[in-house]
Amino acid sequence: MAVKITILGKVHVGHRLFLLEEADRLFIPCFDARNVKINGKEALIVLVDGEKEKIEEFIEFIRSEKPEKAVVEEIKVEEYVGSVREIDRFRNSFNTAQLSKIVQVGLKMLEKQDETIKVIKEES
C-alpha cells in the first residue's frame, strides 16, 4: 500500500528525521520525505509503501505526534501510484545532505573564529 502524505504548517524543524525514525520502528520498507513550499507555505511531502497495517499505523502516528517545534496546520493523505525508494536509500541521501549542512556551518564557525583571534591579537 503506497500513500502520499502532505503535512502543512511549520514543519521544516526536524520532521523528516522524526518520521524516518517511526518508519524504521514500524519496519516500513519504502520511505521518502521532502521539505517543499506550497503556495509560499512550508510543507512536507512523505511517500511510504509497505504493508497496509503498518502504513495505517504510520498515518495514525503522523496525526497524533509531531516534533516539539512543529506546528501542523493540515494533513492530507492520498493514494500514491508511483514508486517509493527503499528506506535505506533515503537514509543515505538524507545523512549526506545533513552532513553537508554541518560542514558548511562548521566552515562559517571557523571563519568567525579566525576573525575573533585576529581582533584579539590586534587589541593585545
CSV table of C-alpha atoms in Angstrom, one decimal:
chain,number,residue,atom,x,y,z
A,1,MET,CA,0.0,0.0,0.0
A,2,ALA,CA,1.6,3.3,-1.1
A,3,VAL,CA,0.4,6.7,0.1
A,4,LYS,CA,1.4,10.3,-0.3
A,5,ILE,CA,1.1,12.4,2.9
A,6,THR,CA,1.2,16.1,2.7
A,7,ILE,CA,1.8,17.9,6.0
A,8,LEU,CA,1.3,21.7,6.0
A,9,GLY,CA,2.5,24.2,8.6
A,10,LYS,CA,5.8,24.9,10.4
A,11,VAL,CA,7.3,21.5,9.5
A,12,HIS,CA,10.9,22.3,8.5
A,13,VAL,CA,12.0,21.6,12.1
A,14,GLY,CA,13.4,18.0,12.0
A,15,HIS,CA,10.2,16.5,10.9
A,16,ARG,CA,11.8,14.2,8.2
A,17,LEU,CA,14.1,12.6,10.8
A,18,PHE,CA,11.3,12.3,13.3
A,19,LEU,CA,9.2,10.4,10.7
A,20,LEU,CA,12.1,8.4,9.5
A,21,GLU,CA,12.6,7.0,13.0
A,22,GLU,CA,9.0,6.0,13.2
A,23,ALA,CA,9.1,4.3,9.7
A,24,ASP,CA,12.2,2.4,10.9
A,25,ARG,CA,10.4,1.4,14.1
A,26,LEU,CA,7.5,0.0,12.0
A,27,PHE,CA,9.8,-1.7,9.5
A,28,ILE,CA,8.3,0.2,6.6
A,29,PRO,CA,10.5,-0.8,3.7
A,30,CYS,CA,10.0,2.2,1.4
A,31,PHE,CA,10.1,5.8,2.6
A,32,ASP,CA,10.8,9.3,1.1
A,33,ALA,CA,10.3,12.8,2.6
A,34,ARG,CA,10.9,16.2,1.1
A,35,ASN,CA,10.6,19.7,2.5
A,36,VAL,CA,8.8,21.9,0.0
A,37,LYS,CA,6.8,25.1,-0.2
A,38,ILE,CA,3.2,25.0,-1.3
A,39,ASN,CA,1.7,28.5,-2.1
A,40,GLY,CA,4.6,30.0,-0.1
A,41,LYS,CA,3.9,27.9,3.0
A,42,GLU,CA,6.2,25.2,4.5
A,43,ALA,CA,5.1,21.7,3.7
A,44,LEU,CA,6.5,18.2,4.0
A,45,ILE,CA,5.7,15.6,1.3
A,46,VAL,CA,6.1,12.0,2.6
A,47,LEU,CA,5.8,8.9,0.5
A,48,VAL,CA,5.6,5.5,2.1
A,49,ASP,CA,4.9,2.0,0.8
A,50,GLY,CA,4.6,-1.2,2.7
A,51,GLU,CA,2.1,-3.5,4.5
A,52,LYS,CA,-1.3,-1.9,4.8
A,53,GLU,CA,-1.4,-2.3,8.6
A,54,LYS,CA,2.0,-0.7,9.1
A,55,ILE,CA,1.1,2.2,6.8
A,56,GLU,CA,-2.1,2.8,8.7
A,57,GLU,CA,-0.2,2.8,12.0
A,58,PHE,CA,2.3,5.3,10.5
A,59,ILE,CA,-0.5,7.6,9.3
A,60,GLU,CA,-2.1,7.5,12.8
A,61,PHE,CA,1.3,8.4,14.3
A,62,ILE,CA,1.6,11.4,12.0
A,63,ARG,CA,-1.9,12.5,13.0
A,64,SER,CA,-1.1,12.2,16.7
A,65,GLU,CA,2.6,13.1,17.1
A,66,LYS,CA,4.9,15.8,15.9
A,67,PRO,CA,8.4,17.2,16.7
A,68,GLU,CA,8.4,19.6,19.6
A,69,LYS,CA,8.9,22.8,17.4
A,70,ALA,CA,6.5,21.7,14.6
A,71,VAL,CA,3.1,23.4,14.1
A,72,VAL,CA,0.9,21.2,11.9
A,73,GLU,CA,-2.0,23.0,10.2
A,74,GLU,CA,-3.2,20.3,7.9
A,75,ILE,CA,-2.5,16.7,7.0
A,76,LYS,CA,-3.6,15.2,3.6
A,77,VAL,CA,-3.4,11.5,2.9
A,78,GLU,CA,-3.9,10.2,-0.6
A,79,GLU,CA,-3.2,7.0,-2.5
A,80,TYR,CA,0.1,7.0,-4.4
A,81,VAL,CA,0.7,5.2,-7.6
A,82,GLY,CA,4.4,5.8,-8.3
A,83,SER,CA,7.4,4.0,-6.8
A,84,VAL,CA,8.9,4.9,-3.5
A,85,ARG,CA,12.6,4.5,-2.8
A,86,GLU,CA,13.9,2.0,-0.2
A,87,ILE,CA,14.2,3.5,3.2
A,88,ASP,CA,18.0,2.7,3.3
A,89,ARG,CA,18.5,4.8,0.2
A,90,PHE,CA,16.5,7.7,1.7
A,91,ARG,CA,18.6,7.4,4.9
A,92,ASN,CA,21.9,7.5,3.0
A,93,SER,CA,20.8,10.5,0.9
A,94,PHE,CA,19.4,12.3,4.0
A,95,ASN,CA,22.6,11.7,6.0
A,96,THR,CA,24.7,13.0,3.2
A,97,ALA,CA,22.6,16.2,2.9
A,98,GLN,CA,22.7,16.8,6.6
A,99,LEU,CA,26.5,16.3,6.8
A,100,SER,CA,26.9,18.8,4.0
A,101,LYS,CA,24.9,21.3,6.0
A,102,ILE,CA,27.0,20.6,9.1
A,103,VAL,CA,30.2,21.1,7.1
A,104,GLN,CA,29.0,24.5,5.8
A,105,VAL,CA,28.1,25.7,9.3
A,106,GLY,CA,31.5,24.4,10.7
A,107,LEU,CA,33.3,26.4,8.0
A,108,LYS,CA,31.4,29.6,8.9
A,109,MET,CA,32.3,29.0,12.5
A,110,LEU,CA,36.0,28.6,11.7
A,111,GLU,CA,35.9,31.9,9.7
A,112,LYS,CA,34.3,33.6,12.7
A,113,GLN,CA,36.9,32.1,15.0
A,114,ASP,CA,39.8,33.3,12.7
A,115,GLU,CA,38.3,36.8,12.7
A,116,THR,CA,37.9,36.8,16.5
A,117,ILE,CA,41.5,35.6,17.0
A,118,LYS,CA,42.7,38.4,14.7
A,119,VAL,CA,40.8,41.0,16.6
A,120,ILE,CA,42.2,39.7,19.9
A,121,LYS,CA,45.7,39.7,18.6
A,122,GLU,CA,45.3,43.3,17.3
A,123,GLU,CA,43.9,44.5,20.6
A,124,SER,CA,46.6,42.8,22.7
